[in-house]
Coordinates of C-alpha atoms in Angstrom, one line a residue:
Chain A
M297 CA 0.0 -0.1 0.1
I298 CA 2.7 2.4 1.0
S299 CA 4.8 1.5 -2.0
L300 CA 2.1 2.1 -4.2
I301 CA 1.5 5.6 -2.5
L302 CA 5.5 5.9 -3.0
F303 CA 5.5 5.2 -6.7
G304 CA 2.5 5.7 -8.0
L305 CA 2.3 9.4 -6.8
L306 CA 5.9 10.0 -7.8
A307 CA 4.8 8.6 -11.3
V308 CA 1.7 10.9 -11.4
L309 CA 3.5 14.2 -10.5
L310 CA 6.5 13.5 -12.7
L311 CA 4.0 13.3 -15.6
L312 CA 2.4 16.6 -14.6
S313 CA 5.8 17.8 -15.1
V314 CA 6.0 18.9 -11.2
P315 CA 9.5 19.5 -10.7
I316 CA 11.7 16.4 -9.8
A317 CA 12.6 17.1 -6.4
V318 CA 9.3 18.4 -5.2
S319 CA 7.9 15.1 -6.7
L320 CA 10.3 13.0 -4.6
G321 CA 9.4 15.2 -1.8
I322 CA 5.4 15.1 -2.1
A323 CA 5.5 11.4 -2.6
S324 CA 7.3 10.5 0.4
T325 CA 6.0 12.8 2.8
V326 CA 2.4 11.5 2.1
A327 CA 3.8 8.0 2.2
L328 CA 5.3 8.9 5.6
L329 CA 2.2 10.6 6.9
V330 CA -0.1 7.5 5.8
S331 CA 2.5 4.9 7.5
G332 CA 2.1 7.1 10.5
K333 CA 5.8 5.6 11.6
V334 CA 7.5 9.0 11.6
S335 CA 6.8 12.4 13.0
A336 CA 6.0 15.0 9.9
S337 CA 8.6 17.4 11.5
Y338 CA 11.2 14.6 10.0
V339 CA 10.6 16.4 6.5
P340 CA 11.8 20.0 7.3
Q341 CA 14.6 18.2 9.5
G342 CA 15.7 15.6 6.7
L343 CA 15.7 18.5 4.3
V344 CA 18.8 20.3 6.3
T345 CA 20.6 17.1 8.0
S346 CA 20.7 15.4 4.3
I347 CA 22.7 18.4 3.3
D348 CA 24.6 19.3 6.3
S349 CA 27.6 17.8 4.9
F350 CA 31.3 18.8 4.7
P351 CA 32.1 16.4 1.6
L352 CA 28.6 17.2 -0.2
M353 CA 30.1 20.9 0.0
A354 CA 32.3 19.6 -3.0
V355 CA 29.5 19.8 -5.1
P356 CA 28.7 23.7 -5.5
F357 CA 32.6 24.1 -5.4
F358 CA 32.9 22.0 -8.3
I359 CA 30.3 23.5 -10.4
L360 CA 31.2 27.1 -9.5
A361 CA 34.9 26.2 -10.5
G362 CA 33.9 24.5 -13.7
D363 CA 31.9 27.6 -14.6
L364 CA 34.4 30.1 -13.8
M365 CA 37.0 28.1 -16.1
G366 CA 34.6 27.5 -18.5
H367 CA 34.2 31.7 -18.8
G368 CA 37.7 32.5 -17.9
G369 CA 39.1 31.2 -21.2
L370 CA 40.6 28.2 -20.3
S371 CA 38.4 25.7 -22.0
K372 CA 39.0 27.9 -25.3
R373 CA 42.9 27.2 -24.7
L374 CA 42.3 23.5 -24.1
V375 CA 40.8 23.5 -27.8
N376 CA 43.8 25.1 -28.9
V377 CA 45.9 22.1 -27.4
G378 CA 43.7 19.6 -29.0
R379 CA 43.9 21.3 -32.4
M380 CA 47.7 21.4 -32.1
F381 CA 47.9 17.5 -31.6
F382 CA 45.1 16.3 -33.8
G383 CA 44.1 19.1 -36.2
R384 CA 46.3 17.2 -38.9
Y385 CA 44.3 14.1 -39.0
T386 CA 41.4 13.2 -40.7
G387 CA 38.2 14.3 -38.6
G388 CA 40.8 16.6 -36.6
L389 CA 37.9 18.5 -35.2
A390 CA 35.9 15.6 -34.5
I391 CA 38.7 14.3 -32.6
I392 CA 39.8 17.3 -30.8
A393 CA 36.2 17.6 -29.5
V394 CA 36.5 14.2 -27.9
V395 CA 40.2 15.1 -26.4
T396 CA 38.8 18.9 -25.2
C397 CA 36.2 16.9 -23.3
I398 CA 38.7 14.7 -22.0
F399 CA 40.7 17.8 -20.8
F400 CA 37.6 19.6 -19.5
A401 CA 36.5 16.6 -17.6
A402 CA 39.4 16.9 -15.5
I403 CA 38.5 20.5 -14.5
S404 CA 34.7 19.9 -14.2
G405 CA 32.5 17.5 -12.7
S406 CA 29.5 17.7 -14.3
G407 CA 28.3 16.3 -17.6
P408 CA 26.2 19.3 -18.9
A409 CA 28.7 21.8 -17.9
T410 CA 31.4 19.8 -20.3
V411 CA 28.8 19.7 -23.3
A412 CA 28.6 23.4 -22.9
A413 CA 32.0 24.4 -22.3
V414 CA 33.2 22.5 -25.2
G415 CA 30.3 22.4 -27.4
S416 CA 30.1 26.4 -27.7
I417 CA 33.3 26.6 -29.2
L418 CA 33.6 23.3 -31.1
L419 CA 30.1 22.8 -32.4
P420 CA 30.1 26.2 -34.7
A421 CA 33.6 25.2 -35.9
M422 CA 32.6 21.8 -36.9
A423 CA 29.2 23.1 -38.7
K424 CA 31.7 25.6 -40.8
D425 CA 33.9 22.7 -41.6
G426 CA 30.8 20.6 -42.7
Y427 CA 30.5 18.2 -40.5
K428 CA 26.8 16.7 -40.3
P429 CA 25.0 18.7 -37.4
G430 CA 23.9 15.3 -35.9
F431 CA 27.3 13.7 -36.0
S432 CA 28.8 16.7 -34.2
S433 CA 26.2 17.4 -31.5
G434 CA 25.6 14.0 -30.8
L435 CA 29.4 13.0 -30.4
I436 CA 29.9 16.2 -27.9
A437 CA 26.6 15.2 -26.0
C438 CA 28.2 11.5 -25.6
S439 CA 32.0 12.9 -24.7
G440 CA 30.5 15.3 -22.3
S441 CA 29.6 12.5 -20.2
L442 CA 33.1 11.9 -19.3
G443 CA 32.4 15.2 -17.2
V444 CA 31.3 12.9 -14.4
I445 CA 33.7 9.9 -15.1
I446 CA 36.9 11.5 -15.1
P447 CA 37.5 13.2 -11.9
P448 CA 36.4 15.3 -10.6
S449 CA 33.0 14.2 -10.7
I450 CA 29.9 15.9 -8.8
P451 CA 27.8 12.1 -9.1
M452 CA 30.8 10.5 -7.4
V453 CA 30.7 12.9 -4.5
I454 CA 26.8 11.8 -3.9
Y455 CA 27.8 8.2 -4.7
A456 CA 30.5 8.5 -2.3
T457 CA 28.2 10.2 0.6
S458 CA 25.5 7.7 -0.1
A459 CA 27.7 4.6 -0.1
N460 CA 30.3 5.8 2.5
V461 CA 33.1 5.3 0.7
S462 CA 36.2 7.5 0.2
V463 CA 35.8 10.3 -2.5
S464 CA 39.3 10.5 -3.3
K465 CA 39.2 6.5 -4.2
M466 CA 36.1 7.0 -6.2
F467 CA 37.8 9.7 -8.1
M468 CA 40.8 7.8 -8.8
G469 CA 39.2 4.9 -10.0
G470 CA 37.2 6.7 -12.5
V471 CA 40.3 7.7 -14.5
I472 CA 41.1 4.5 -16.5
P473 CA 37.3 3.7 -17.1
G474 CA 37.0 7.7 -18.3
L475 CA 40.3 7.3 -20.5
L476 CA 39.0 3.9 -22.2
I477 CA 35.7 5.4 -23.2
G478 CA 37.5 8.7 -24.4
F479 CA 39.7 6.7 -26.4
A480 CA 36.5 4.5 -27.9
L481 CA 35.0 7.6 -28.8
I482 CA 37.9 9.1 -30.4
S483 CA 38.0 6.0 -32.6
Y484 CA 34.5 6.0 -33.3
A485 CA 34.6 10.0 -34.3
W486 CA 37.9 9.2 -36.7
W487 CA 36.1 6.3 -38.1
Q488 CA 33.0 8.0 -38.9
S489 CA 34.5 11.0 -40.2
K490 CA 36.4 9.1 -42.5
R491 CA 33.3 7.4 -43.7
D492 CA 31.8 11.0 -44.4
G493 CA 34.9 12.1 -46.2
Q494 CA 36.0 14.9 -43.8
V495 CA 39.7 16.1 -44.3
P496 CA 42.3 17.4 -41.9
A497 CA 41.3 20.8 -40.0
S498 CA 44.7 22.2 -40.2
E499 CA 48.5 21.9 -41.2
R500 CA 51.1 20.1 -39.2
P501 CA 52.1 23.2 -36.6
S502 CA 55.9 24.2 -36.3
R503 CA 57.5 23.7 -33.4
A504 CA 57.4 27.1 -32.2
E505 CA 53.7 27.3 -32.6
M506 CA 53.1 24.3 -30.7
L507 CA 55.4 25.7 -27.6
A508 CA 53.3 29.0 -28.1
V509 CA 50.0 27.2 -27.9
L510 CA 51.2 25.1 -24.8
N511 CA 52.6 28.1 -23.1
D512 CA 49.4 30.0 -23.4
A513 CA 47.5 27.0 -22.3
K514 CA 49.8 26.0 -19.1
W515 CA 47.3 27.3 -16.6
A516 CA 44.7 25.4 -18.0
L517 CA 46.7 22.0 -18.1
I518 CA 47.7 22.2 -14.5
V519 CA 44.4 22.2 -13.0
P520 CA 44.2 18.6 -12.6
V521 CA 47.7 18.3 -11.0
I522 CA 46.9 21.2 -8.7
I523 CA 43.1 19.6 -7.8
L524 CA 43.8 15.8 -7.9
G525 CA 47.6 16.3 -7.0
G526 CA 46.4 18.2 -4.1
I527 CA 43.8 15.6 -3.1
Y528 CA 46.1 12.6 -3.4
G529 CA 49.0 14.1 -1.9
G530 CA 47.2 14.7 1.2
V531 CA 47.4 18.2 1.1
F532 CA 43.7 19.0 1.0
T533 CA 40.2 17.2 1.3
P534 CA 38.2 16.8 -2.1
T535 CA 35.9 19.8 -0.5
E536 CA 38.7 22.0 0.2
A537 CA 40.6 20.8 -3.5
A538 CA 37.2 22.0 -5.2
A539 CA 37.4 25.6 -3.5
V540 CA 41.0 25.8 -4.2
G541 CA 39.4 25.2 -7.9
V542 CA 36.9 28.1 -7.3
I543 CA 39.9 30.7 -6.2
Y544 CA 42.1 29.5 -9.1
G545 CA 39.6 29.9 -11.8
F546 CA 39.0 33.2 -10.3
V547 CA 42.6 34.4 -10.3
I548 CA 43.4 32.7 -13.7
G549 CA 40.5 34.0 -15.3
A550 CA 40.2 37.5 -14.1
F551 CA 44.0 38.2 -14.0
V552 CA 46.0 36.1 -16.1
Y553 CA 43.6 35.4 -19.3
R554 CA 41.5 38.4 -18.2
E555 CA 38.4 37.3 -19.8
L556 CA 36.5 37.3 -16.6
K557 CA 34.8 40.5 -16.1
L558 CA 33.2 41.8 -12.8
A559 CA 29.5 41.5 -14.4
D560 CA 30.3 37.8 -15.7
L561 CA 31.8 36.8 -12.1
Y562 CA 28.4 37.9 -10.6
K563 CA 26.5 36.1 -13.5
V564 CA 28.5 32.9 -12.9
F565 CA 27.9 33.1 -9.2
A566 CA 24.4 33.3 -9.3
G567 CA 24.3 30.5 -12.2
S568 CA 26.4 28.0 -10.0
A569 CA 24.3 28.9 -6.8
L570 CA 20.9 28.0 -8.9
T571 CA 22.5 25.0 -9.9
T572 CA 23.6 24.0 -6.6
A573 CA 20.0 24.8 -5.3
S574 CA 18.1 22.7 -7.6
I575 CA 20.7 19.7 -7.2
M576 CA 20.7 19.9 -3.3
L577 CA 16.7 20.2 -3.0
I578 CA 16.9 16.8 -5.1
V579 CA 19.5 15.2 -2.4
G580 CA 17.2 16.4 0.2
T581 CA 14.0 14.9 -0.8
A582 CA 15.5 11.9 -2.6
T583 CA 17.0 11.0 0.7
I584 CA 13.8 11.6 2.4
F585 CA 12.3 9.1 -0.3
G586 CA 15.0 6.7 0.4
R587 CA 14.1 7.0 4.1
A588 CA 10.5 6.3 3.4
L589 CA 11.6 3.1 1.4
A590 CA 13.7 1.9 3.9
I591 CA 11.0 2.4 6.7
E592 CA 8.6 0.2 4.5
G593 CA 11.1 -2.5 4.0
V594 CA 11.1 -1.7 0.1
P595 CA 15.2 -2.5 -0.3
V596 CA 14.8 -5.9 1.7
Q597 CA 12.0 -7.1 -0.6
I598 CA 13.6 -5.9 -3.7
A599 CA 16.7 -7.7 -2.6
K600 CA 15.1 -10.8 -1.6
A601 CA 13.1 -10.7 -5.0
I602 CA 16.8 -10.5 -6.8
T603 CA 18.8 -12.8 -4.8
S604 CA 16.2 -15.6 -5.2
H605 CA 16.9 -15.7 -9.1
V606 CA 20.2 -14.6 -9.4
D607 CA 23.1 -16.1 -7.2
Q608 CA 25.9 -15.4 -9.7
A609 CA 28.1 -11.9 -9.2
W610 CA 28.5 -11.6 -13.0
L611 CA 24.6 -12.3 -13.4
L612 CA 23.8 -10.2 -10.9
L613 CA 26.0 -7.2 -12.8
L614 CA 24.6 -7.6 -15.8
A615 CA 21.1 -7.3 -14.3
I616 CA 22.2 -4.3 -12.6
N617 CA 23.5 -2.7 -15.8
L618 CA 20.4 -3.4 -17.4
L619 CA 18.2 -1.9 -14.5
L620 CA 20.5 1.1 -14.4
L621 CA 20.3 2.0 -17.9
I622 CA 16.6 1.8 -18.0
V623 CA 16.6 4.2 -15.0
G624 CA 19.0 6.3 -16.4
T625 CA 16.8 6.9 -19.2
F626 CA 14.2 8.8 -17.4
M627 CA 15.6 9.6 -13.9
E628 CA 17.4 12.3 -12.9
T629 CA 21.0 11.0 -11.9
I630 CA 21.6 12.5 -8.5
A631 CA 18.0 11.2 -7.5
A632 CA 18.9 7.8 -9.0
I633 CA 22.0 7.5 -7.0
I634 CA 20.6 8.4 -3.5
I635 CA 17.6 6.5 -4.0
L636 CA 19.5 3.3 -5.6
T637 CA 22.6 2.9 -3.7
P638 CA 21.2 1.9 -0.3
I639 CA 18.9 -0.7 -2.4
L640 CA 21.8 -2.1 -4.6
L641 CA 24.9 -2.1 -2.6
P642 CA 24.2 -4.5 0.1
L643 CA 23.4 -7.0 -2.8
V644 CA 26.5 -6.4 -4.7
K645 CA 28.7 -6.5 -1.4
A646 CA 27.1 -9.8 -0.7
L647 CA 28.3 -11.3 -3.5
G648 CA 31.7 -10.1 -2.9
I649 CA 31.9 -6.9 -5.5
D650 CA 33.6 -4.2 -4.2
A651 CA 31.6 -1.0 -3.2
E652 CA 34.1 1.1 -5.5
H653 CA 33.9 -1.0 -8.3
F654 CA 29.9 -1.0 -8.0
G655 CA 30.2 2.9 -7.9
I656 CA 31.9 3.3 -10.9
V657 CA 29.7 0.9 -12.8
M658 CA 26.7 2.9 -11.6
I659 CA 28.5 6.4 -12.5
V660 CA 29.2 4.8 -16.1
N661 CA 25.4 4.0 -16.5
L662 CA 24.2 7.1 -15.2
A663 CA 26.5 8.8 -17.5
I664 CA 25.0 6.8 -20.4
G665 CA 21.6 7.9 -19.2
M666 CA 22.6 11.6 -19.8
V667 CA 22.6 10.7 -23.7
T668 CA 19.2 8.8 -23.8
P669 CA 15.8 10.4 -24.2
P670 CA 13.6 11.4 -22.7
V671 CA 15.6 12.5 -19.6
G672 CA 19.0 13.2 -21.2
V673 CA 20.5 16.6 -20.0
N674 CA 23.6 16.4 -22.4
L675 CA 21.1 16.1 -25.1
F676 CA 19.0 19.3 -24.4
V677 CA 22.4 21.2 -23.6
A678 CA 23.8 20.1 -27.2
S679 CA 20.4 20.7 -28.8
R680 CA 20.4 24.1 -27.2
I681 CA 23.9 25.0 -28.3
S682 CA 23.9 23.7 -31.8
G683 CA 20.3 25.2 -32.4
K684 CA 19.2 21.7 -33.9
P685 CA 16.1 19.8 -32.9
L686 CA 16.5 17.5 -30.1
E687 CA 15.7 14.4 -32.5
T688 CA 18.8 15.6 -34.7
V689 CA 21.0 15.3 -31.6
V690 CA 19.5 11.8 -30.1
K691 CA 20.0 10.1 -33.5
G692 CA 23.6 11.6 -33.8
A693 CA 24.1 10.2 -30.2
M694 CA 23.1 6.8 -30.9
T695 CA 26.0 5.1 -32.3
P696 CA 28.3 6.6 -29.9
M697 CA 26.3 5.8 -27.0
F698 CA 26.5 2.0 -28.3
V699 CA 30.3 2.7 -28.2
M700 CA 29.9 3.8 -24.7
I701 CA 27.9 0.6 -23.6
A702 CA 30.5 -1.6 -25.2
V703 CA 33.3 -0.2 -22.7
L704 CA 30.8 -0.4 -19.9
L705 CA 30.6 -4.0 -20.3
A706 CA 34.5 -4.4 -19.8
I707 CA 34.5 -2.0 -16.8
T708 CA 31.7 -4.1 -15.4
F709 CA 33.5 -7.4 -15.8
I710 CA 36.8 -6.5 -15.4
P711 CA 37.2 -4.8 -11.8
A712 CA 40.8 -4.1 -12.3
L713 CA 40.0 -1.2 -14.7
S714 CA 38.4 0.3 -11.8
L715 CA 40.5 -0.7 -8.8
A716 CA 43.9 -0.9 -10.2
L717 CA 44.7 2.5 -9.9
P718 CA 43.4 3.3 -6.5
A719 CA 45.5 0.0 -5.2
L720 CA 48.5 1.4 -6.9
F721 CA 48.6 4.5 -4.6
G722 CA 47.9 2.5 -1.6
M723 CA 44.2 3.5 -1.2
Chain B
M106 CA 12.9 49.3 -8.0
L107 CA 10.4 46.8 -7.5
K108 CA 11.6 45.3 -10.8
F109 CA 14.9 45.2 -9.3
F110 CA 13.7 43.4 -6.1
D111 CA 11.5 40.8 -8.6
E112 CA 14.8 39.9 -10.6
H113 CA 17.3 40.1 -8.2
F114 CA 16.2 39.7 -4.3
E115 CA 17.4 36.1 -3.5
E116 CA 20.3 36.4 -6.0
V117 CA 22.4 38.9 -4.0
F118 CA 22.1 36.7 -1.2
I119 CA 22.9 33.6 -2.6
V120 CA 25.8 35.1 -4.8
F121 CA 27.2 36.5 -1.5
L122 CA 26.7 33.3 0.4
M123 CA 28.5 31.4 -2.5
A124 CA 31.5 33.8 -2.5
A125 CA 31.6 33.5 1.3
M126 CA 31.8 29.8 1.5
S127 CA 34.8 29.8 -1.2
L128 CA 36.4 32.6 1.1
L129 CA 36.1 30.8 4.1
I130 CA 37.1 27.5 2.8
G131 CA 40.4 29.0 0.8
T132 CA 41.3 30.7 4.4
Q133 CA 40.7 27.7 6.1
I134 CA 43.5 26.2 3.7
F135 CA 45.5 29.2 4.0
M136 CA 45.7 29.3 7.6
R137 CA 46.5 25.7 8.2
Y138 CA 49.5 25.6 5.6
V139 CA 50.8 28.9 5.7
M140 CA 50.0 30.2 9.2
Q141 CA 50.2 26.6 10.8
A142 CA 47.2 27.5 12.6
S143 CA 44.1 25.1 12.0
L144 CA 40.8 27.0 12.2
S145 CA 38.2 25.0 14.2
W146 CA 34.9 27.2 12.9
S147 CA 35.3 27.8 9.3
E148 CA 33.9 24.5 8.0
E149 CA 30.9 24.6 10.3
L150 CA 30.2 28.3 9.2
A151 CA 30.8 27.5 5.5
R152 CA 28.4 24.6 5.9
Y153 CA 25.3 26.6 7.1
F154 CA 25.9 29.3 4.7
F155 CA 25.7 26.2 2.2
I156 CA 22.4 25.4 3.6
W157 CA 21.0 28.6 3.7
M158 CA 22.1 29.4 -0.2
T159 CA 20.4 26.3 -0.9
Y160 CA 17.1 27.1 0.4
L161 CA 17.2 30.7 -0.8
G162 CA 18.6 29.4 -4.0
I163 CA 15.1 27.3 -4.0
A164 CA 12.9 30.4 -4.4
Y165 CA 15.1 31.9 -7.0
A166 CA 15.1 28.8 -9.1
V167 CA 11.4 29.1 -9.0
R168 CA 11.6 32.6 -10.6
K169 CA 14.3 31.6 -13.2
D170 CA 12.1 28.2 -14.1
A171 CA 15.3 26.4 -13.4
H172 CA 14.0 23.4 -11.2
I173 CA 14.5 20.3 -13.2
R174 CA 11.3 18.8 -14.5
V175 CA 10.1 16.2 -17.0
T176 CA 8.2 18.1 -19.8
M177 CA 8.2 15.0 -22.3
A178 CA 4.4 14.5 -21.6
L179 CA 3.7 17.8 -21.1
E180 CA 4.8 18.9 -24.7
L181 CA 2.0 16.5 -26.1
L182 CA -0.6 18.7 -24.9
P183 CA -1.9 21.7 -26.7
F184 CA -0.5 25.2 -25.9
R185 CA -3.2 26.4 -23.5
A186 CA -3.3 22.9 -21.9
Q187 CA 0.2 23.1 -21.1
I188 CA -0.2 26.3 -19.5
A189 CA -3.1 25.3 -17.4
T190 CA -1.0 22.3 -16.3
R191 CA 1.9 24.7 -15.4
I192 CA -0.3 26.2 -13.1
L193 CA -1.5 23.2 -11.5
T194 CA 2.2 22.2 -10.6
H195 CA 2.7 25.4 -9.3
I196 CA 0.0 25.0 -7.0
I197 CA 1.2 21.5 -6.3
F198 CA 4.6 23.0 -5.4
A199 CA 3.2 25.6 -3.1
A200 CA 1.0 23.0 -1.1
F201 CA 4.5 21.3 -0.2
A202 CA 6.2 24.6 0.5
F203 CA 3.4 25.2 2.8
F204 CA 4.0 21.6 4.5
V205 CA 7.5 22.4 4.8
M206 CA 6.9 25.8 6.3
Y207 CA 4.2 24.5 8.9
Q208 CA 6.4 21.7 10.0
G209 CA 9.6 23.8 9.8
W210 CA 8.0 26.3 12.1
F211 CA 7.4 23.8 14.9
L212 CA 10.9 22.5 14.5
V213 CA 12.4 25.8 14.5
E214 CA 10.4 26.7 17.7
K215 CA 11.3 23.3 19.3
T216 CA 15.0 23.5 18.7
L217 CA 15.2 27.3 20.0
R218 CA 13.2 26.2 23.1
F219 CA 15.4 23.5 23.7
G220 CA 18.6 25.7 23.2
Q221 CA 20.3 23.5 21.1
K222 CA 23.7 24.7 19.6
S223 CA 25.9 24.1 17.0
A224 CA 29.5 22.2 17.9
S225 CA 31.9 24.6 17.5
L226 CA 30.6 28.1 16.9
G227 CA 27.7 27.5 19.4
I228 CA 24.9 29.1 17.0
P229 CA 21.7 28.1 17.9
M230 CA 20.7 25.1 15.8
G231 CA 17.0 26.8 15.3
L232 CA 18.9 29.5 13.2
I233 CA 19.9 26.4 10.7
Y234 CA 16.5 24.9 10.9
L235 CA 15.1 28.5 9.9
A236 CA 16.7 28.1 6.3
P237 CA 13.9 25.7 4.9
L238 CA 11.5 27.8 6.7
T239 CA 12.6 31.1 5.2
G240 CA 13.4 29.6 1.7
F241 CA 10.2 28.0 1.5
G242 CA 8.4 30.7 2.2
L243 CA 10.0 32.6 -0.5
T244 CA 9.2 29.9 -2.7
G245 CA 5.6 30.2 -1.8
L246 CA 5.8 34.0 -2.8
R247 CA 7.4 33.3 -6.0
L248 CA 4.8 30.6 -6.7
V249 CA 2.0 32.8 -6.4
Q250 CA 3.9 35.3 -8.9
A251 CA 4.5 32.3 -11.4
V252 CA 0.5 31.5 -11.3
I253 CA -0.2 35.0 -11.8
L254 CA 2.0 35.2 -14.7
D255 CA 1.0 32.1 -16.4
A256 CA -2.7 32.9 -15.6
R257 CA -1.9 36.0 -18.0
L258 CA -0.6 33.9 -20.6
L259 CA -3.5 31.8 -20.4
A260 CA -5.9 34.9 -20.7
K261 CA -3.5 36.3 -23.6
G262 CA -4.4 32.9 -25.6
E263 CA -2.3 31.5 -28.4
P264 CA 1.4 31.7 -28.2
A265 CA 3.3 34.8 -29.8

């Protein structure tokens, strides 16, 4: 009965286009009140306690740092570096797009932000060079999801808080999977451009030109060293690293590259605060939703139902992948992590799967969910920036999405891809 | 003047809180490494700024229509039905906001009466629980505004 209220009401509210956070809040509040097991004041209290967390504060800082660096001219310079290395090959611009997403992902922790930063520069350039709009916008929508796989990553911060694992270890675990997906997307970009008869974007640069480009981009290129190096060197916590990213992005954008004007600065801060608030309300209400599920014993029921059919780790992982891919198509990433982690984690742990490995599998699945309709944030951003209809982007994102799924299977069944690097660093 | 308040009221606060949070944590790192003196209170204060920023930001997000929603089904409807449904969603959101305010009020009153204080700064916890109360109060006002704006759109008829 209570589960019916929870899921039924949620479905109706979502369908009516009530904001996701509010739908989660109302469904769980009504369920809690009907069950009568928790006092009503738990709702406002839960809204505060669920976000009263220092690790979670990495989220606003990483959003702000990424925005500052995108507006401060750092992404433009990363594109130049990509152009220098890959401009001379067939499909140069397409390859540059993926490579720049890889670089920018190491600065930003968000998928849509990566699509916005890279797409706003490269989509116009690719259109001018005669790339098909579906191909270029679909490719950048997919490559943008590297933003949440290559550290830093906002969903990883959320997962680490829900699963009670180390943010640093999650970040380190995402490096190899992220690079693998990156290489797979580069190969796809090259292959497809060759079929479409694209020509190289530019001549091979001279040594002096290369040095000039690298020199100009050096402040952008050392960001990952500062942020990740700082975390792994034990200099600061992930949240502090994110705050350092904010201050660094501000100083470089405003005083070194001088592209960040005071008026922009205010807008960037307001925009980041707005994004943070809408995400944090989802964190708050999804936590309450998870609590309502737990009170009704739903996680236990689901676990029983699954374990009675599935008793092998590989089969369970396959089933979970399928579930997450389906959930990822319609569910918002952060809400999915907060609600599903407490349900699925005990299951996979019982079969001897690492919480960190499972976390990476979940993040990659939900990253793929960012490029699948109906709820695919990266698709929306790519469509808005390219000015092409959503259907064009969706079609273009289809093939690279299957490329990502292929790599996802490798990541699922070879735990070492996610675990070897953290182990190497003694984590 | 009124227009400025309408467009920027919550914005000024959340921009300030965001900047203050960044500076607090920046100072915390600076003090620890350069001045060799760890601050005990900066993290806590930054966390409370964060909570307040979040809840004021929720009202601002209503003004900017920035709350994430699934509009796929909605877009199948004709224009007027879409606007009518939007008005309905504002009312549903307002009902939730009112519930949180109402329950939040008791929570604030109770925590202030018990005199519960934060760990390192000794801030009354009631002031922290005041954040969702205030934020959802403003959200309620923003929703009334949204209903009026959408109702005008509905009265005007077809899209431009």
